[in-house]
């Protein structure tokens, strides 16, 4: 075959993995599967009011108003939403995006040269591999450690920093560990990053979801960092269970001069794409307000599923539920009888889908990751199948 015109930003191997193949095979045989990896809130049995998206049809949306950072009324609505959570950030420091994934891409364009490095927590969200690679940056891991609770291994941050590090990603609470960055950790990370000219990108998409009461208020407050450059990312996708609406945002904090310089540059980047639709911006305030009802249902679900998971796992001495403070996921440590991959493929045969720890770059086996979103009865049935499988295998 001759030379092909494709970038190495897209991986050469686009094949499906063994778990995805097992799922496809089972479904093609008509097998019903309980999906404990469900991450789409619009398919999790929550009640979405039938007129929820009516604000998208408002006549204001007919007139195109190109604004690099988004319409001021929408940015004010996001600022008011931060205020509702007790976070002060003015509308002129808010930039609208179509999603958090897009916000990452804009920030990598703002902060990096091709080949530069960004520090990414490990374990964490698998999409970071693609998000970094597609923008020609290298993801370098720093570690989260578990000792009855997750903490940031600050020495691993120091080891991972290099001349080429441009940004450090903090995911709070993290997917899938459910750990929030603590105030003390944030203080230290902010000092290290400011000193080294490294920006902090704080992914706070799950910031309002807690499995431990009080976890949200205890967590590190990224918008209060007064040094260096800090970006807080959020969006309707998780905060209102509306990934299909495509409205995200970033908010800036840090040293005044750096924030100003970042906004000047972001203006050019955002003006080049103008990716957020006018109807969604015109509807932002109403969507943020209506989203509260969906958020409440999600919060109730994840807290109840997490409690139930804790009870079920407690009854199986070979397994341990890792303490999670928030987010939509939970991690169960399981005995290493077979490899994680063999286990999750065997579980598909039992009719249940879970993620193996290695998808999230856990440093060792064996862990399974489950979503806390599925309806309670399905979740209970799925968890029972997983634990029964493990007990049988012992
Ligand atoms: C940590 C984290 N950040 C970002 C996203 C994606 O958010 P969005 O839909 O706004 O791109 C996800 C989705 O699962 C996530 O887990």
Coordinates of C-alpha atoms and ligand atoms in Angstrom, one line a residue:
X1 CA 0.0 0.0 0.0
X2 CA 1.3 3.5 -0.8
X3 CA 1.7 6.3 1.6
X4 CA -1.5 7.2 3.3
X5 CA -2.4 10.8 4.1
X6 CA -3.3 10.4 7.8
X7 CA -2.0 12.0 10.9
X8 CA -0.5 10.0 13.8
X9 CA -2.8 12.1 16.1
X10 CA -5.4 9.4 15.3
X11 CA -4.2 6.0 16.5
X12 CA -3.3 3.5 13.7
X13 CA -5.1 0.7 15.5
X14 CA -8.8 1.4 15.5
X15 CA -9.9 -2.1 16.3
X16 CA -12.5 -2.8 19.0
X17 CA -11.2 -4.3 22.2
X18 CA -12.0 -7.7 23.5
X19 CA -14.7 -6.5 25.9
X20 CA -16.5 -4.5 23.2
X21 CA -16.3 -7.5 21.0
X22 CA -17.8 -9.8 23.7
X23 CA -20.6 -7.2 24.2
X24 CA -21.3 -7.0 20.4
X25 CA -21.4 -10.8 20.2
X26 CA -23.7 -11.2 23.2
X27 CA -26.1 -8.6 21.8
X28 CA -26.1 -10.1 18.3
X29 CA -27.2 -13.4 20.0
X30 CA -30.1 -11.4 21.5
X31 CA -28.6 -11.5 25.0
X32 CA -30.0 -8.8 27.3
X33 CA -27.2 -7.2 29.3
X34 CA -27.2 -5.2 32.5
X35 CA -25.0 -2.3 31.7
X36 CA -23.0 -1.2 34.7
X37 CA -20.9 1.1 32.5
X38 CA -23.9 3.3 31.7
X39 CA -22.7 6.9 31.5
X40 CA -25.5 8.5 29.5
X41 CA -27.9 10.1 31.9
X42 CA -30.6 10.4 29.3
X43 CA -30.9 6.6 29.1
X44 CA -30.9 6.0 32.9
X45 CA -34.6 6.3 33.6
X46 CA -34.6 9.8 35.0
X47 CA -37.7 12.0 34.5
X48 CA -36.9 14.8 32.0
X49 CA -39.9 17.2 31.8
X50 CA -41.4 17.1 28.3
X51 CA -41.0 20.8 27.8
X52 CA -37.4 20.9 29.1
X53 CA -35.9 21.9 25.7
X54 CA -38.7 24.4 24.8
X55 CA -36.3 27.3 25.6
X56 CA -34.2 26.2 22.6
X57 CA -37.1 27.3 20.3
X58 CA -37.1 30.9 21.6
X59 CA -37.2 33.4 18.7
X60 CA -34.0 35.1 20.0
X61 CA -32.2 32.1 18.7
X62 CA -33.1 32.9 15.1
X63 CA -30.7 35.9 14.9
X64 CA -27.0 34.8 14.8
X65 CA -25.0 36.8 17.3
X66 CA -21.3 35.7 16.9
X67 CA -19.5 36.3 20.2
X68 CA -16.2 34.5 20.8
X69 CA -16.9 33.9 24.5
X70 CA -20.6 33.6 24.2
X71 CA -23.6 35.9 24.8
X72 CA -23.2 38.0 27.9
X73 CA -26.6 36.9 29.2
X74 CA -25.5 33.2 29.0
X75 CA -22.1 33.9 30.7
X76 CA -24.0 35.8 33.4
X77 CA -26.2 32.7 33.9
X78 CA -23.1 30.5 34.3
X79 CA -21.6 33.0 36.7
X80 CA -24.9 32.9 38.7
X81 CA -24.8 29.1 38.7
X82 CA -21.2 29.2 40.2
X83 CA -22.6 31.7 42.8
X84 CA -25.4 29.2 43.6
X85 CA -22.6 26.8 44.6
X86 CA -20.9 29.5 46.6
X87 CA -18.2 30.1 44.0
X88 CA -17.5 33.7 43.0
X89 CA -16.5 34.2 39.3
X90 CA -17.5 37.1 37.2
X91 CA -19.1 36.7 33.8
X92 CA -16.2 38.4 32.1
X93 CA -14.0 35.4 33.2
X94 CA -16.4 32.8 31.7
X95 CA -16.0 31.3 28.3
X96 CA -18.7 29.1 26.8
X97 CA -17.8 25.9 24.9
X98 CA -19.9 23.2 23.3
X99 CA -18.6 20.6 25.8
X100 CA -15.8 20.0 28.3
X101 CA -14.0 17.9 25.7
X102 CA -13.9 20.9 23.4
X103 CA -12.7 23.1 26.3
X104 CA -9.7 20.8 26.7
X105 CA -8.9 21.2 23.0
X106 CA -9.1 25.0 23.2
X107 CA -6.9 25.0 26.3
X108 CA -4.3 22.7 24.7
X109 CA -4.2 25.2 21.8
X110 CA -3.8 28.1 24.2
X111 CA -1.1 26.5 26.3
X112 CA 1.0 24.1 24.4
X113 CA 3.3 23.6 21.4
X114 CA 3.2 20.2 19.7
X115 CA 5.1 17.7 21.8
X116 CA 4.6 19.6 25.0
X117 CA 3.4 17.7 28.1
X118 CA 0.4 17.9 30.3
X119 CA 0.2 16.0 33.6
X120 CA -2.8 13.8 34.0
X121 CA -4.0 11.9 37.1
X122 CA -3.7 8.2 37.2
X123 CA -6.1 6.4 37.5
X124 CA -8.4 8.7 35.5
X125 CA -10.7 9.2 32.6
X126 CA -9.6 7.2 29.5
X127 CA -10.6 10.0 27.0
X128 CA -7.5 12.0 28.1
X129 CA -5.4 9.8 25.9
X130 CA -7.3 10.9 22.8
X131 CA -7.9 14.5 23.9
X132 CA -4.2 15.0 24.3
X133 CA -3.1 13.0 21.3
X134 CA -5.6 14.8 19.0
X135 CA -4.0 18.1 20.0
X136 CA -0.4 16.7 19.6
X137 CA 0.4 16.9 23.3
X138 CA 1.8 14.2 25.5
X139 CA -0.1 13.0 28.6
X140 CA 2.3 12.3 31.5
X141 CA 0.7 10.6 34.5
X142 CA 1.0 11.6 38.1
X143 CA -0.4 9.2 40.7
X144 CA -3.4 9.1 43.0
X145 CA -2.7 6.8 46.0
X146 CA -5.3 4.8 47.9
X147 CA -5.0 4.3 51.7
X148 CA -8.6 4.1 52.9
X149 CA -9.1 7.2 50.7
X150 CA -7.5 8.7 47.7
X151 CA -4.8 11.4 47.9
X152 CA -2.6 13.0 45.3
X153 CA 1.0 11.7 45.4
X154 CA 2.6 15.1 45.3
X155 CA 6.1 13.6 44.9
X156 CA 4.9 11.9 41.7
X157 CA 3.8 15.4 40.4
X158 CA 7.3 16.6 41.1
X159 CA 8.8 13.7 39.3
X160 CA 6.5 14.1 36.3
X161 CA 7.1 17.8 35.8
X162 CA 9.6 18.7 33.0
X163 CA 10.7 21.6 31.0
X164 CA 7.9 20.7 28.6
X165 CA 5.1 20.6 31.1
X166 CA 2.5 23.3 30.3
X167 CA -0.6 22.2 32.3
X168 CA -1.6 19.9 35.1
X169 CA -5.1 18.4 35.0
X170 CA -7.0 18.0 38.2
X171 CA -10.3 16.1 38.0
X172 CA -12.4 16.9 41.1
X173 CA -14.2 14.6 41.8
X174 CA -12.2 12.3 39.6
X175 CA -13.6 9.7 37.3
X176 CA -13.5 6.9 38.4
X177 CA -11.9 7.2 41.8
X178 CA -14.6 9.7 43.1
X179 CA -11.9 11.7 44.9
X180 CA -12.1 15.5 45.2
X181 CA -8.9 17.5 45.4
X182 CA -8.4 18.6 49.0
X183 CA -7.8 22.2 50.0
X184 CA -4.3 21.3 51.1
X185 CA -3.5 19.4 47.9
X186 CA -4.8 22.3 45.8
X187 CA -2.7 24.8 47.7
X188 CA 0.5 22.8 47.1
X189 CA -0.3 22.1 43.5
X190 CA -1.1 25.7 42.9
X191 CA 2.2 26.8 44.4
X192 CA 4.2 24.3 42.4
X193 CA 2.4 25.1 39.2
X194 CA 2.6 28.9 39.6
X195 CA 6.4 28.6 40.3
X196 CA 6.9 26.5 37.2
X197 CA 4.7 28.5 34.8
X198 CA 2.3 25.5 34.5
X199 CA -1.5 26.1 34.2
X200 CA -4.0 24.1 36.3
X201 CA -7.0 22.7 34.3
X202 CA -9.6 21.6 36.9
X203 CA -12.2 19.4 35.5
X204 CA -15.2 20.0 37.8
X205 CA -17.9 18.4 35.7
X206 CA -19.0 16.2 38.6
X207 CA -18.4 18.9 41.3
X208 CA -22.0 18.8 42.6
X209 CA -22.3 15.0 43.0
X210 CA -21.3 13.6 46.3
X211 CA -21.4 10.1 47.8
X212 CA -20.0 11.3 51.1
X213 CA -22.1 14.0 52.7
X214 CA -20.1 17.2 53.0
X215 CA -17.5 16.1 50.4
X216 CA -18.4 19.0 48.0
X217 CA -17.9 21.8 50.6
X218 CA -14.7 20.2 52.0
X219 CA -13.0 20.2 48.6
X220 CA -10.4 22.5 47.3
X221 CA -11.8 25.7 45.8
X222 CA -10.1 26.2 42.4
X223 CA -11.6 29.6 41.7
X224 CA -10.0 31.0 44.9
X225 CA -6.5 30.3 43.7
X226 CA -4.8 33.7 43.3
X227 CA -1.5 32.7 41.7
X228 CA -0.6 31.2 38.3
X229 CA -3.4 30.4 35.9
X230 CA -6.4 28.1 36.7
X231 CA -9.2 27.0 34.6
X232 CA -12.4 25.4 36.0
X233 CA -14.3 23.3 33.5
X234 CA -18.0 22.4 33.7
X235 CA -21.0 21.9 31.6
X236 CA -24.7 20.9 31.4
X237 CA -23.6 17.4 30.3
X238 CA -23.1 16.3 33.9
X239 CA -24.4 19.2 36.0
X240 CA -27.9 19.0 34.5
X241 CA -27.7 15.5 32.9
X242 CA -28.0 17.1 29.5
X243 CA -25.0 15.9 27.3
X244 CA -27.1 16.2 24.1
X245 CA -27.6 19.9 24.6
X246 CA -23.9 20.6 24.1
X247 CA -23.2 23.5 26.5
X248 CA -20.0 23.6 28.5
X249 CA -17.9 26.4 29.9
X250 CA -14.6 27.3 31.5
X251 CA -14.0 29.9 34.2
X252 CA -10.6 31.5 34.8
X253 CA -8.8 32.4 38.0
X254 CA -5.2 33.1 39.2
X255 CA -2.9 36.0 38.8
X256 CA -4.7 39.0 37.2
X257 CA -2.2 39.6 34.5
X258 CA -2.1 36.0 33.4
X259 CA -5.9 35.7 33.4
X260 CA -6.0 38.9 31.2
X261 CA -3.4 37.5 28.8
X262 CA -5.1 34.1 28.6
X263 CA -8.5 35.7 27.8
X264 CA -7.0 37.8 25.0
X265 CA -5.6 34.7 23.4
X266 CA -8.7 32.6 24.0
X267 CA -10.7 35.3 22.3
X268 CA -8.8 34.6 19.0
X269 CA -9.2 30.8 19.4
X270 CA -12.9 30.9 20.2
X271 CA -13.5 33.5 17.4
X272 CA -12.0 31.1 15.0
X273 CA -14.5 28.3 15.8
X274 CA -17.6 30.1 17.3
X275 CA -18.9 26.6 18.1
X276 CA -21.7 27.2 20.6
X277 CA -25.0 27.6 18.9
X278 CA -27.0 30.8 19.5
X279 CA -30.2 29.0 20.5
X280 CA -28.4 27.1 23.3
X281 CA -26.9 30.3 24.5
X282 CA -30.2 32.1 24.5
X283 CA -31.7 29.2 26.5
X284 CA -28.7 28.8 28.9
X285 CA -30.3 30.5 31.9
X286 CA -33.5 28.5 31.7
X287 CA -31.6 25.2 31.1
X288 CA -29.4 25.8 34.1
X289 CA -32.5 26.5 36.2
X290 CA -34.4 23.4 34.9
X291 CA -31.4 21.2 35.2
X292 CA -31.7 21.4 39.0
X293 CA -34.5 18.9 38.9
X294 CA -32.5 16.4 36.9
X295 CA -29.4 16.9 39.0
X296 CA -31.4 16.1 42.1
X297 CA -32.6 12.8 40.7
X298 CA -29.0 11.9 39.7
X299 CA -27.7 12.8 43.1
X300 CA -30.4 10.7 44.8
X301 CA -29.6 7.8 42.5
X302 CA -25.8 7.8 42.9
X303 CA -26.0 8.1 46.7
X304 CA -28.5 5.3 46.9
X305 CA -26.6 3.0 44.5
X306 CA -23.3 3.7 46.3
X307 CA -24.9 2.8 49.7
X308 CA -26.3 -0.4 48.3
X309 CA -23.0 -1.3 46.7
X310 CA -21.3 -0.8 50.0
X311 CA -23.7 -3.2 51.7
X312 CA -23.4 -5.8 49.1
X313 CA -19.6 -5.7 48.8
X314 CA -19.3 -5.7 52.6
X315 CA -20.9 -9.2 52.6
X316 CA -18.2 -10.6 50.3
X317 CA -14.9 -10.6 52.3
X318 CA -12.8 -11.1 49.1
X319 CA -13.9 -7.8 47.7
X320 CA -13.4 -4.2 48.8
X321 CA -15.3 -1.1 47.8
X322 CA -12.8 1.8 47.5
X323 CA -14.1 4.8 49.4
X324 CA -15.4 7.4 46.9
X325 CA -16.5 10.9 47.9
X326 CA -18.4 11.9 44.8
X327 CA -18.9 11.5 41.0
X328 CA -20.8 8.9 39.1
X329 CA -18.6 5.9 39.5
X330 CA -17.3 3.4 42.0
X331 CA -14.3 1.1 42.2
X332 CA -14.4 -2.4 43.6
X333 CA -11.2 -4.2 44.3
X334 CA -11.6 -7.9 43.4
X335 CA -9.4 -10.9 43.9
X336 CA -6.9 -11.5 41.0
X337 CA -8.1 -15.0 40.1
X338 CA -8.0 -14.3 36.3
X339 CA -6.9 -11.1 34.6
X340 CA -9.2 -8.2 34.7
X341 CA -9.9 -8.6 31.0
X342 CA -10.8 -12.3 31.4
X343 CA -13.1 -11.4 34.3
X344 CA -15.0 -8.6 32.5
X345 CA -15.4 -10.8 29.4
X346 CA -16.7 -13.7 31.6
X347 CA -19.1 -11.3 33.3
X348 CA -20.6 -10.5 29.9
X349 CA -21.4 -14.2 29.6
X350 CA -23.2 -13.8 32.9
X351 CA -25.2 -10.9 31.4
X352 CA -23.5 -7.9 33.0
X353 CA -21.1 -5.3 31.7
X354 CA -18.5 -3.6 34.0
X355 CA -15.2 -1.8 33.1
X356 CA -11.9 -3.3 34.0
X357 CA -9.5 -1.1 36.1
X358 CA -6.9 -1.1 33.4
X359 CA -9.2 1.1 31.2
X360 CA -8.5 3.8 33.7
X361 CA -4.8 3.0 34.1
X362 CA -4.9 1.6 37.6
X363 CA -1.3 0.7 38.3
X364 CA -2.1 -2.9 39.2
X365 CA -4.9 -5.5 39.0
X366 CA -7.6 -6.3 39.9
X367 CA -10.3 -3.7 40.0
X368 CA -13.7 -3.3 38.4
X369 CA -15.4 0.1 37.8
X370 CA -19.1 0.5 37.9
X371 CA -21.3 3.4 37.0
X372 CA -23.7 4.5 39.8
X373 CA -26.3 5.8 37.2
X374 CA -28.3 2.7 36.4
X375 CA -31.8 2.4 37.8
X376 CA -31.6 0.9 41.4
X377 CA -33.2 -2.5 40.6
X378 CA -30.9 -3.0 37.6
X379 CA -27.9 -1.9 39.5
X380 CA -28.7 -4.3 42.4
X381 CA -29.2 -7.2 40.0
X382 CA -25.9 -6.4 38.1
X383 CA -23.9 -6.1 41.3
X384 CA -25.3 -9.3 42.6
X385 CA -24.2 -11.1 39.4
X386 CA -20.7 -9.7 39.7
X387 CA -20.3 -10.7 43.3
X388 CA -21.8 -14.1 42.7
X389 CA -19.4 -14.7 39.8
X390 CA -16.5 -13.8 42.0
X391 CA -17.6 -16.0 44.9
X392 CA -18.1 -18.9 42.6
X393 CA -14.6 -18.4 41.1
X394 CA -12.9 -18.4 44.5
Ligands
LIG1 C1 -14.0 13.7 34.0 C2 -14.8 14.0 32.8 N1 -14.6 15.1 32.1 C3 -15.3 15.4 31.0 C4 -16.3 14.6 30.5 C5 -17.1 15.0 29.3 O1 -17.9 16.0 29.5 P1 -18.6 16.7 28.2 O2 -19.8 15.9 27.8 O3 -18.9 18.1 28.7 O4 -17.5 16.8 27.1 C6 -16.5 13.4 31.2 C7 -17.5 12.4 30.6 O5 -17.7 11.3 31.1 C8 -15.7 13.0 32.3 O6 -15.9 11.9 32.9

